Amino acid sequence: MAEADGDDVVDVLILGAGSGGYACALRAAQLGLSVALVEQSKLGGTCLHVGCIPTKALLHAAEVADATREAETFGVLAKYDGVDAAGLRNYADGVVSRLFKGLTGLIKSRGIRVVEGRGTLTGPNQVTVEGPGGPGGPGGPGGTVTLTGRNVVLATGSAPRLLPGIEIDGTRVLTSDEALRLDRVPGSAIVLGGGVIGCEFASVWRSFGAEVTIVEALPRLLPPEDAASSAALERAFRKRGITARTGTSVTGVTVTSDDDGGGVVVTLSDDTEVRADVLLVAVGRVPRTEGLGYEEQGVTLDRGFVTTDDHCRTGVDGIWAVGDIVPGLQLAHRGFQQGIFVAEQIGGLSPRPIDERGIPRVTYSRPEVASVGLTEEQAKEEYGHDAVTTLTYDLAGNGKSQILRTQGFVKLVRQADGPVVGVHLVGERVGELIGEAQLVYGWEAHPDDVAPLVHAHPTQHEALGEAFLALAGKPLHTHS
Amino acid sequence: MAEADGDDVVDVLILGAGSGGYACALRAAQLGLSVALVEQSKLGGTCLHVGCIPTKALLHAAEVADATREAETFGVLAKYDGVDAAGLRNYADGVVSRLFKGLTGLIKSRGIRVVEGRGTLTGPNQVTVEGPGGPGGPGGPGGTVTLTGRNVVLATGSAPRLLPGIEIDGTRVLTSDEALRLDRVPGSAIVLGGGVIGCEFASVWRSFGAEVTIVEALPRLLPPEDAASSAALERAFRKRGITARTGTSVTGVTVTSDDDGGGVVVTLSDDTEVRADVLLVAVGRVPRTEGLGYEEQGVTLDRGFVTTDDHCRTGVDGIWAVGDIVPGLQLAHRGFQQGIFVAEQIGGLSPRPIDERGIPRVTYSRPEVASVGLTEEQAKEEYGHDAVTTLTYDLAGNGKSQILRTQGFVKLVRQADGPVVGVHLVGERVGELIGEAQLVYGWEAHPDDVAPLVHAHPTQHEALGEAFLALAGKPLHTHS
């Protein structure tokens, strides 16, 4: 066993090489700090390998399938012939591996030491890494190495949440990990959980021709979104033939044998049952914090999540936490931001704490749902019922959305006579509009700050321009 | 002949019902002014009927055709079977007619009087409208009516520029007007003019399978764009099999008879010739100002354009001009903005003059080219060669662009230590990113104003976020 020596003391020792971890490493190295990055799983983590990137590749393939199937309504003659599961995997793997290569090069170019293996916090500024050996691995096969950091950043990410009594068999009962690797498109699917992941897989499989039922215990899909967004998504899904059983929970799951047709029977709280080829369990993600020595070193956990202050400090001097293990939105770009934020603090800068509400959310289903800031309900709670105004602009009036044949809206939530505190979008491709929306939110802009600016015609983002014009009291293409 | 009576004196009398005219009417009515709108051609004008909207519908159909043809590379099995010209027209007409219906309802709901017919300026505050009669038309078949306005707004729009010696026959030799109505996809096409319109039609026809050659007299496609954007577009077009003959002009055009194969032979300044099924003449648009009484009433014209100050005033008291007849970018959203601007001045408000450079430009070809603010060259001219920095972020590092399989970049042009004064984008779908970019430009944001804001992952607009991070000196996914 190789012991830590002087060379192994780094300024920043990062446990986990996902979005939060590698962003922290990149920024720290840029600031001239020495950095070691312990790669628990592959560099890039969940987002790059089994999260954002491969799911969005699937969703784009789903868009291609829909475009092909609906081509005739646009005057294009085409025949849709189904999905080539191997081709689909090749495409997604190709995207992942190109980005992985780029990221690997970037980490290397910034002189970041990468140590492969499973790291455990064995002292307040010490991480012991076991196996797997090989290049980047510690001390040959089965070896361990102990690294010391003036600062330790916990960034061990998350894994799909499992439910007691529902066994993931990888064939009939899946989490998103297995769903991404499925060698076929199921003919029918039950999606347990109507959050982002559930809605995205439901959307993909429906585009590929499956019968899909979503079961969600809460009263609506995407519960954290504005109620209007949930309602619009449910309507759009219904039109697409996706069944959403909201306010319903699962009481039992039985996998039937292949002799018996092969599939899954799910019984629901209303005493009905649903049968399908596969069941996707998409009920959130749990932080990976167990058995890693966190509590032993004095780090406080709350239901598995690491408790931090608004500076990502754990309470143990020199130990920080970023990404999915910190309570809040489990999103890659939040991880990036927290990683950068911690690196800058360690580097002696004084970055402003991250406003969690300013972190944009996008569900990449068909249609997309995107938001930043407060929902109408949250704003009314915060500012009082009468101190909030809202403006909804229907995409029916937006030329580009008509061209795309998509329905949806832009909804602005405004603190009375104050800034816009929430922007909510539904419609195909509206996820890209959240770029403008997050600037408006981040800069605490009033409608009058945006209304005079010229939005390009015909784009989808001009719907934002129209909404701001209307909220400023001078609607253009809107009945006033 | 019906004479104007007291009832016919309105606050705002608008000659032309295109983007500039109708936006002026809508805003003026909203401000409580009485408005009459003389509809020279259909309400909505060029943009809605033979411009932005139908061309973007074609471009979306082209995207569908490409998606279908390339489906297999995304793991989707499909067969592309060509274009159904009638279906294509139905689709585009459907979009136009829905938007037209909405606009008509809006004009009606605001109490705007619409008079159909050809209007001529017959006094400094007087317009005489001839024919066609019928509903909205003046005084029955062949009748005329004279309207009086306390203010007259000239908004007569533009038409495709013709070239001496090249006769538009509507079958072999076309302008964009005829190209939109073509009952077939040409097997091959020569596009004369590498501006926005030329590049968009070249892109559409290529997507539909045609052999396309663009002939542009200037040294590059989209000459007003940043040189890097032109170069990237040319490269992308070359990969798509579109030939661009830049720095080349046309010396002769011969239409061959149907017996002779039927087509067009174009001879070029380098003594070569190109043959194709059709020739599209896309060399810009001329203002519609001739024979309308403008000069007779003292309005100054310069090469057909109406000369105005930065308040859209013509120099004749009470006569304003907006839209394509005013020198500058001939874009619908510029027309909207000018129309609103004039209405607000007439209504007694004091709106700020429009910054022409803040008007976003989008070419909706594949790939798209979009920009706002100054090119690198313009910025260097304005601020000095050493007082400008630029930052280019390649979309190869952008996950969503990789998923879309598109190439391109985000280029930021910054006044040294000052705000970002230009944003240039190339890539599929990047036109939507100009929404965020125009806020950055409009708010004179420094890189540090944008860099700390969280961009959603994986989106295309996070490439803007990365570019701002890099320009602020803290690149994330970029080699520094």
GROMACS .gro file of C-alpha atoms in nm, chain A residues 38-407:
model
  370
   38VAL     CA    1  -1.075   1.089  -0.777
   39GLU     CA    2  -1.275   0.920  -1.047
   40GLN     CA    3  -1.533   0.702  -0.878
   41SER     CA    4  -1.695   0.616  -1.207
   42LYS     CA    5  -1.610   0.757  -1.550
   43LEU     CA    6  -1.505   1.118  -1.593
   44GLY     CA    7  -1.821   1.313  -1.673
   45GLY     CA    8  -2.033   1.111  -1.434
   46THR     CA    9  -2.404   1.052  -1.459
   47CYS     CA   10  -2.474   1.348  -1.686
   48LEU     CA   11  -2.236   1.247  -1.960
   49HIS     CA   12  -2.271   0.870  -1.941
   50VAL     CA   13  -2.618   0.780  -1.815
   51GLY     CA   14  -2.798   1.110  -1.778
   52CYS     CA   15  -2.842   1.434  -1.971
   53ILE     CA   16  -2.638   1.352  -2.278
   54PRO     CA   17  -2.756   1.002  -2.375
   55THR     CA   18  -3.119   1.080  -2.284
   56LYS     CA   19  -3.112   1.395  -2.495
   57ALA     CA   20  -2.966   1.193  -2.781
   58LEU     CA   21  -3.260   0.952  -2.746
   59LEU     CA   22  -3.497   1.247  -2.737
   60HIS     CA   23  -3.347   1.386  -3.055
   61ALA     CA   24  -3.381   1.047  -3.223
   62ALA     CA   25  -3.742   1.052  -3.104
   63GLU     CA   26  -3.785   1.392  -3.270
   64VAL     CA   27  -3.643   1.249  -3.592
   65ALA     CA   28  -3.888   0.957  -3.568
   66ASP     CA   29  -4.179   1.197  -3.520
   67ALA     CA   30  -4.061   1.421  -3.804
   68THR     CA   31  -4.043   1.118  -4.030
   69ARG     CA   32  -4.381   0.986  -3.926
   70GLU     CA   33  -4.544   1.327  -3.968
   71ALA     CA   34  -4.344   1.431  -4.275
   72GLU     CA   35  -4.644   1.426  -4.505
   73THR     CA   36  -4.819   1.701  -4.310
   74PHE     CA   37  -4.523   1.922  -4.408
   75GLY     CA   38  -4.535   1.820  -4.773
   76VAL     CA   39  -4.250   1.570  -4.748
   77LEU     CA   40  -4.301   1.212  -4.856
   78ALA     CA   41  -4.144   0.961  -4.622
   79LYS     CA   42  -4.201   0.629  -4.462
   80TYR     CA   43  -4.119   0.559  -4.099
   81ASP     CA   44  -3.994   0.207  -4.048
   82GLY     CA   45  -3.928   0.191  -3.677
   83VAL     CA   46  -3.617   0.214  -3.470
   84ASP     CA   47  -3.286   0.038  -3.514
   85ALA     CA   48  -3.188  -0.016  -3.151
   86ALA     CA   49  -2.824  -0.082  -3.237
   87GLY     CA   50  -2.808   0.227  -3.456
   88LEU     CA   51  -2.965   0.430  -3.181
   89ARG     CA   52  -2.705   0.311  -2.933
   90ASN     CA   53  -2.425   0.383  -3.179
   91TYR     CA   54  -2.550   0.734  -3.228
   92ALA     CA   55  -2.583   0.806  -2.856
   93ASP     CA   56  -2.252   0.635  -2.777
   94GLY     CA   57  -2.083   0.838  -3.050
   95VAL     CA   58  -2.203   1.165  -2.897
   96VAL     CA   59  -2.096   1.055  -2.549
   97SER     CA   60  -1.756   0.937  -2.660
   98ARG     CA   61  -1.676   1.256  -2.853
   99LEU     CA   62  -1.767   1.469  -2.552
  100PHE     CA   63  -1.580   1.231  -2.320
  101LYS     CA   64  -1.270   1.263  -2.535
  102GLY     CA   65  -1.295   1.641  -2.527
  103LEU     CA   66  -1.339   1.646  -2.152
  104THR     CA   67  -1.051   1.406  -2.094
  105GLY     CA   68  -0.826   1.627  -2.304
  106LEU     CA   69  -0.936   1.934  -2.115
  107ILE     CA   70  -0.866   1.778  -1.774
  108LYS     CA   71  -0.526   1.668  -1.898
  109SER     CA   72  -0.442   2.005  -2.049
  110ARG     CA   73  -0.500   2.176  -1.718
  111GLY     CA   74  -0.259   1.948  -1.535
  112ILE     CA   75  -0.519   1.787  -1.313
  113ARG     CA   76  -0.413   1.460  -1.154
  114VAL     CA   77  -0.677   1.195  -1.205
  115VAL     CA   78  -0.687   0.892  -0.978
  116GLU     CA   79  -0.924   0.613  -1.075
  117GLY     CA   80  -1.091   0.409  -0.806
  118ARG     CA   81  -1.329   0.416  -0.516
  119GLY     CA   82  -1.240   0.694  -0.274
  120THR     CA   83  -1.330   0.702   0.093
  121LEU     CA   84  -1.292   0.993   0.329
  122THR     CA   85  -1.044   0.858   0.582
  123GLY     CA   86  -0.952   1.184   0.750
  124PRO     CA   87  -1.082   1.540   0.740
  125ASN     CA   88  -0.840   1.616   0.457
  126GLN     CA   89  -0.760   1.268   0.344
  127VAL     CA   90  -0.907   1.033   0.087
  128THR     CA   91  -0.806   0.672   0.042
  129VAL     CA   92  -0.859   0.533  -0.307
  130GLU     CA   93  -0.891   0.159  -0.371
  131GLY     CA   94  -0.836  -0.014  -0.705
  132PRO     CA   95  -0.887  -0.063  -0.991
  133GLY     CA   96  -0.522  -0.008  -1.073
  134GLY     CA   97  -0.411   0.033  -1.430
  135PRO     CA   98  -0.342   0.374  -1.582
  136GLY     CA   99  -0.461   0.637  -1.342
  137GLY     CA  100  -0.542   0.374  -1.082
  138PRO     CA  101  -0.357   0.371  -0.755
  139GLY     CA  102  -0.053   0.153  -0.700
  140GLY     CA  103  -0.119  -0.126  -0.948
  141PRO     CA  104  -0.398  -0.386  -0.938
  142GLY     CA  105  -0.584  -0.386  -0.612
  143GLY     CA  106  -0.360  -0.113  -0.478
  144THR     CA  107  -0.468   0.178  -0.269
  145VAL     CA  108  -0.337   0.528  -0.238
  146THR     CA  109  -0.402   0.790   0.022
  147LEU     CA  110  -0.428   1.148  -0.097
  148THR     CA  111  -0.422   1.458   0.113
  149GLY     CA  112  -0.586   1.785   0.022
  150ARG     CA  113  -0.584   2.121   0.190
  151ASN     CA  114  -0.944   2.118   0.079
  152VAL     CA  115  -1.163   1.820   0.008
  153VAL     CA  116  -1.464   1.854  -0.221
  154LEU     CA  117  -1.729   1.584  -0.197
  155ALA     CA  118  -1.892   1.530  -0.536
  156THR     CA  119  -2.002   1.170  -0.541
  157GLY     CA  120  -2.328   1.228  -0.725
  158SER     CA  121  -2.647   1.026  -0.726
  159ALA     CA  122  -2.805   0.702  -0.838
  160PRO     CA  123  -3.160   0.609  -0.933
  161ARG     CA  124  -3.385   0.574  -0.631
  162LEU     CA  125  -3.516   0.223  -0.583
  163LEU     CA  126  -3.842   0.127  -0.419
  164PRO     CA  127  -3.877  -0.146  -0.160
  165GLY     CA  128  -4.049  -0.448  -0.309
  166ILE     CA  129  -3.970  -0.355  -0.668
  167GLU     CA  130  -3.665  -0.540  -0.790
  168ILE     CA  131  -3.476  -0.400  -1.086
  169ASP     CA  132  -3.408  -0.695  -1.315
  170GLY     CA  133  -3.275  -0.490  -1.605
  171THR     CA  134  -3.510  -0.657  -1.854
  172ARG     CA  135  -3.866  -0.601  -1.739
  173VAL     CA  136  -3.813  -0.365  -1.450
  174LEU     CA  137  -3.569  -0.086  -1.518
  175THR     CA  138  -3.424   0.233  -1.388
  176SER     CA  139  -3.306   0.499  -1.634
  177ASP     CA  140  -2.963   0.331  -1.631
  178GLU     CA  141  -3.103   0.012  -1.785
  179ALA     CA  142  -3.359   0.193  -1.999
  180LEU     CA  143  -3.075   0.369  -2.179
  181ARG     CA  144  -2.915   0.037  -2.262
  182LEU     CA  145  -3.228  -0.148  -2.370
  183ASP     CA  146  -3.167  -0.345  -2.687
  184ARG     CA  147  -3.521  -0.290  -2.811
  185VAL     CA  148  -3.803  -0.039  -2.798
  186PRO     CA  149  -4.074  -0.179  -2.572
  187GLY     CA  150  -4.415  -0.225  -2.727
  188SER     CA  151  -4.565  -0.087  -2.409
  189ALA     CA  152  -4.427   0.072  -2.097
  190ILE     CA  153  -4.536   0.183  -1.754
  191VAL     CA  154  -4.340   0.474  -1.618
  192LEU     CA  155  -4.348   0.503  -1.244
  193GLY     CA  156  -4.291   0.870  -1.165
  194GLY     CA  157  -4.404   1.177  -1.357
  195GLY     CA  158  -4.098   1.388  -1.291
  196VAL     CA  159  -3.843   1.501  -1.548
  197ILE     CA  160  -3.689   1.159  -1.610
  198GLY     CA  161  -4.023   0.980  -1.626
  199CYS     CA  162  -4.171   1.234  -1.866
  200GLU     CA  163  -3.865   1.224  -2.091
  201PHE     CA  164  -3.865   0.845  -2.124
  202ALA     CA  165  -4.243   0.840  -2.170
  203SER     CA  166  -4.200   1.091  -2.450
  204VAL     CA  167  -3.919   0.897  -2.621
  205TRP     CA  168  -4.095   0.562  -2.609
  206ARG     CA  169  -4.418   0.711  -2.736
  207SER     CA  170  -4.235   0.868  -3.027
  208PHE     CA  171  -4.096   0.524  -3.104
  209GLY     CA  172  -4.447   0.380  -3.108
  210ALA     CA  173  -4.495   0.234  -2.759
  211GLU     CA  174  -4.813   0.248  -2.553
  212VAL     CA  175  -4.713   0.444  -2.246
  213THR     CA  176  -4.875   0.492  -1.906
  214ILE     CA  177  -4.724   0.726  -1.649
  215VAL     CA  178  -4.816   0.667  -1.285
  216GLU     CA  179  -4.756   0.964  -1.058
  217ALA     CA  180  -4.857   0.977  -0.691
  218LEU     CA  181  -4.883   1.355  -0.683
  219PRO     CA  182  -5.178   1.526  -0.850
  220ARG     CA  183  -4.984   1.636  -1.159
  221LEU     CA  184  -4.690   1.569  -1.387
  222LEU     CA  185  -4.372   1.769  -1.318
  223PRO     CA  186  -4.500   1.871  -0.974
  224PRO     CA  187  -4.234   2.140  -0.910
  225GLU     CA  188  -4.327   2.328  -1.229
  226ASP     CA  189  -4.595   2.597  -1.253
  227ALA     CA  190  -4.941   2.436  -1.249
  228ALA     CA  191  -5.012   2.578  -1.594
  229SER     CA  192  -4.707   2.401  -1.735
  230SER     CA  193  -4.811   2.068  -1.586
  231ALA     CA  194  -5.162   2.109  -1.726
  232ALA     CA  195  -5.030   2.192  -2.073
  233LEU     CA  196  -4.791   1.897  -2.071
  234GLU     CA  197  -5.066   1.661  -1.960
  235ARG     CA  198  -5.290   1.789  -2.239
  236ALA     CA  199  -5.015   1.750  -2.496
  237PHE     CA  200  -4.928   1.401  -2.373
  238ARG     CA  201  -5.296   1.302  -2.386
  239LYS     CA  202  -5.312   1.415  -2.749
  240ARG     CA  203  -5.004   1.206  -2.819
  241GLY     CA  204  -5.170   0.903  -2.665
  242ILE     CA  205  -4.967   0.896  -2.344
  243THR     CA  206  -5.184   0.806  -2.046
  244ALA     CA  207  -5.104   0.991  -1.725
  245ARG     CA  208  -5.246   0.838  -1.407
  246THR     CA  209  -5.180   1.119  -1.163
  247GLY     CA  210  -5.277   1.105  -0.796
  248THR     CA  211  -5.223   0.733  -0.818
  249SER     CA  212  -4.964   0.513  -0.653
  250VAL     CA  213  -4.838   0.165  -0.718
  251THR     CA  214  -4.943  -0.107  -0.477
  252GLY     CA  215  -4.778  -0.404  -0.640
  253VAL     CA  216  -4.555  -0.515  -0.925
  254THR     CA  217  -4.549  -0.865  -1.071
  255VAL     CA  218  -4.318  -0.976  -1.345
  256THR     CA  219  -4.482  -1.242  -1.558
  257SER     CA  220  -4.273  -1.519  -1.704
  258ASP     CA  221  -4.187  -1.531  -2.071
  259ASP     CA  222  -4.417  -1.834  -2.106
  260ASP     CA  223  -4.691  -1.614  -1.972
  261GLY     CA  224  -4.644  -1.345  -2.238
  262GLY     CA  225  -4.357  -1.187  -2.054
  263GLY     CA  226  -4.418  -0.849  -1.904
  264VAL     CA  227  -4.509  -0.655  -1.597
  265VAL     CA  228  -4.839  -0.623  -1.414
  266VAL     CA  229  -4.867  -0.319  -1.195
  267THR     CA  230  -5.154  -0.278  -0.951
  268LEU     CA  231  -5.253   0.073  -0.856
  269SER     CA  232  -5.401   0.244  -0.553
  270ASP     CA  233  -5.739   0.268  -0.726
  271ASP     CA  234  -5.749  -0.111  -0.755
  272THR     CA  235  -5.695  -0.112  -1.128
  273GLU     CA  236  -5.404  -0.282  -1.294
  274VAL     CA  237  -5.189  -0.196  -1.592
  275ARG     CA  238  -4.986  -0.441  -1.798
  276ALA     CA  239  -4.691  -0.359  -2.015
  277ASP     CA  240  -4.368  -0.498  -2.155
  278VAL     CA  241  -4.153  -0.296  -1.918
  279LEU     CA  242  -4.175  -0.089  -1.604
  280LEU     CA  243  -3.946   0.210  -1.563
  281VAL     CA  244  -3.892   0.317  -1.203
  282ALA     CA  245  -3.822   0.690  -1.221
  283VAL     CA  246  -3.895   0.815  -0.872
  284GLY     CA  247  -3.598   1.041  -0.827
  285ARG     CA  248  -3.233   0.997  -0.751
  286VAL     CA  249  -3.060   0.931  -0.420
  287PRO     CA  250  -2.728   1.084  -0.321
  288ARG     CA  251  -2.426   0.853  -0.322
  289THR     CA  252  -2.298   0.922   0.028
  290GLU     CA  253  -2.323   0.588   0.206
  291GLY     CA  254  -2.016   0.400   0.320
  292LEU     CA  255  -1.780   0.675   0.203
  293GLY     CA  256  -1.667   0.784   0.548
  294TYR     CA  257  -1.853   1.113   0.537
  295GLU     CA  258  -2.029   1.087   0.872
  296GLU     CA  259  -1.722   0.934   1.035
  297GLN     CA  260  -1.535   1.254   0.957
  298GLY     CA  261  -1.808   1.470   1.101
  299VAL     CA  262  -1.997   1.560   0.785
  300THR     CA  263  -2.368   1.588   0.860
  301LEU     CA  264  -2.607   1.391   0.642
  302ASP     CA  265  -2.980   1.444   0.623
  303ARG     CA  266  -3.169   1.159   0.459
  304GLY     CA  267  -2.848   1.079   0.276
  305PHE     CA  268  -2.787   1.433   0.148
  306VAL     CA  269  -2.489   1.633   0.271
  307THR     CA  270  -2.596   1.933   0.475
  308THR     CA  271  -2.421   2.253   0.360
  309ASP     CA  272  -2.455   2.625   0.405
  310ASP     CA  273  -2.511   2.855   0.108
  311HIS     CA  274  -2.136   2.850   0.044
  312CYS     CA  275  -2.131   2.471  -0.008
  313ARG     CA  276  -1.940   2.430   0.320
  314THR     CA  277  -2.019   2.112   0.511
  315GLY     CA  278  -1.943   2.245   0.858
  316VAL     CA  279  -1.617   2.048   0.874
  317ASP     CA  280  -1.338   2.291   0.805
  318GLY     CA  281  -1.194   2.237   0.458
  319ILE     CA  282  -1.463   1.994   0.344
  320TRP     CA  283  -1.703   2.115   0.079
  321ALA     CA  284  -1.984   1.945  -0.110
  322VAL     CA  285  -2.125   2.004  -0.459
  323GLY     CA  286  -2.372   1.848  -0.702
  324ASP     CA  287  -2.646   1.594  -0.652
  325ILE     CA  288  -2.541   1.512  -0.294
  326VAL     CA  289  -2.640   1.866  -0.189
  327PRO     CA  290  -3.016   1.906  -0.135
  328GLY     CA  291  -3.182   2.093  -0.420
  329LEU     CA  292  -3.216   2.054  -0.795
  330GLN     CA  293  -3.016   1.758  -0.923
  331LEU     CA  294  -2.899   1.915  -1.245
  332ALA     CA  295  -2.562   1.907  -1.417
  333HIS     CA  296  -2.549   2.283  -1.465
  334ARG     CA  297  -2.614   2.335  -1.095
  335GLY     CA  298  -2.322   2.100  -1.031
  336PHE     CA  299  -2.101   2.299  -1.271
  337GLN     CA  300  -2.193   2.620  -1.096
  338GLN     CA  301  -2.136   2.483  -0.748
  339GLY     CA  302  -1.804   2.333  -0.853
  340ILE     CA  303  -1.687   2.666  -0.994
  341PHE     CA  304  -1.821   2.846  -0.688
  342VAL     CA  305  -1.623   2.625  -0.448
  343ALA     CA  306  -1.306   2.644  -0.658
  344GLU     CA  307  -1.325   3.022  -0.657
  345GLN     CA  308  -1.368   3.035  -0.282
  346ILE     CA  309  -1.071   2.805  -0.231
  347GLY     CA  310  -0.881   3.023  -0.477
  348GLY     CA  311  -0.941   3.324  -0.259
  349LEU     CA  312  -1.206   3.493  -0.470
  350SER     CA  313  -1.537   3.603  -0.324
  351PRO     CA  314  -1.801   3.472  -0.564
  352ARG     CA  315  -2.163   3.545  -0.485
  353PRO     CA  316  -2.369   3.255  -0.349
  354ILE     CA  317  -2.574   3.080  -0.614
  355ASP     CA  318  -2.940   3.175  -0.634
  356GLU     CA  319  -3.101   2.831  -0.662
  357ARG     CA  320  -3.410   2.985  -0.812
  358GLY     CA  321  -3.206   3.130  -1.096
  359ILE     CA  322  -3.107   2.781  -1.209
  360PRO     CA  323  -3.305   2.706  -1.523
  361ARG     CA  324  -3.499   2.380  -1.549
  362VAL     CA  325  -3.570   2.205  -1.877
  363THR     CA  326  -3.769   1.888  -1.938
  364TYR     CA  327  -3.678   1.780  -2.290
  365SER     CA  328  -3.998   1.591  -2.364
  366ARG     CA  329  -4.227   1.662  -2.658
  367PRO     CA  330  -4.336   1.930  -2.589
  368GLU     CA  331  -4.056   2.072  -2.379
  369VAL     CA  332  -4.122   2.240  -2.046
  370ALA     CA  333  -3.875   2.499  -1.922
  371SER     CA  334  -3.867   2.748  -1.640
  372VAL     CA  335  -3.657   2.979  -1.431
  373GLY     CA  336  -3.746   3.160  -1.110
  374LEU     CA  337  -4.069   3.126  -0.919
  375THR     CA  338  -4.396   2.961  -1.012
  376GLU     CA  339  -4.708   3.173  -0.979
  377GLU     CA  340  -4.791   2.988  -0.659
  378GLN     CA  341  -4.446   3.042  -0.509
  379ALA     CA  342  -4.450   3.410  -0.601
  380LYS     CA  343  -4.790   3.458  -0.437
  381GLU     CA  344  -4.666   3.287  -0.124
  382GLU     CA  345  -4.359   3.507  -0.119
  383TYR     CA  346  -4.502   3.846  -0.215
  384GLY     CA  347  -4.867   3.810  -0.125
  385HIS     CA  348  -5.160   3.713  -0.340
  386ASP     CA  349  -5.231   4.062  -0.471
  387ALA     CA  350  -4.871   4.156  -0.531
  388VAL     CA  351  -4.820   3.923  -0.824
  389THR     CA  352  -4.931   3.963  -1.183
  390THR     CA  353  -4.898   3.707  -1.458
  391LEU     CA  354  -4.912   3.726  -1.835
  392THR     CA  355  -4.959   3.427  -2.061
  393TYR     CA  356  -4.882   3.454  -2.431
  394ASP     CA  357  -5.016   3.166  -2.637
  395LEU     CA  358  -4.780   3.022  -2.899
  396ALA     CA  359  -5.079   3.015  -3.136
  397GLY     CA  360  -4.984   3.374  -3.212
  398ASN     CA  361  -4.619   3.291  -3.271
  399GLY     CA  362  -4.533   3.236  -3.637
  400LYS     CA  363  -4.237   3.004  -3.586
  401SER     CA  364  -4.432   2.785  -3.343
  402GLN     CA  365  -4.709   2.763  -3.603
  403ILE     CA  366  -4.448   2.657  -3.856
  404LEU     CA  367  -4.328   2.387  -3.617
  405ARG     CA  368  -4.695   2.302  -3.548
  406THR     CA  369  -4.640   2.321  -3.177
  407GLN     CA  370  -4.867   2.446  -2.906
   0.00000   0.00000   0.00000
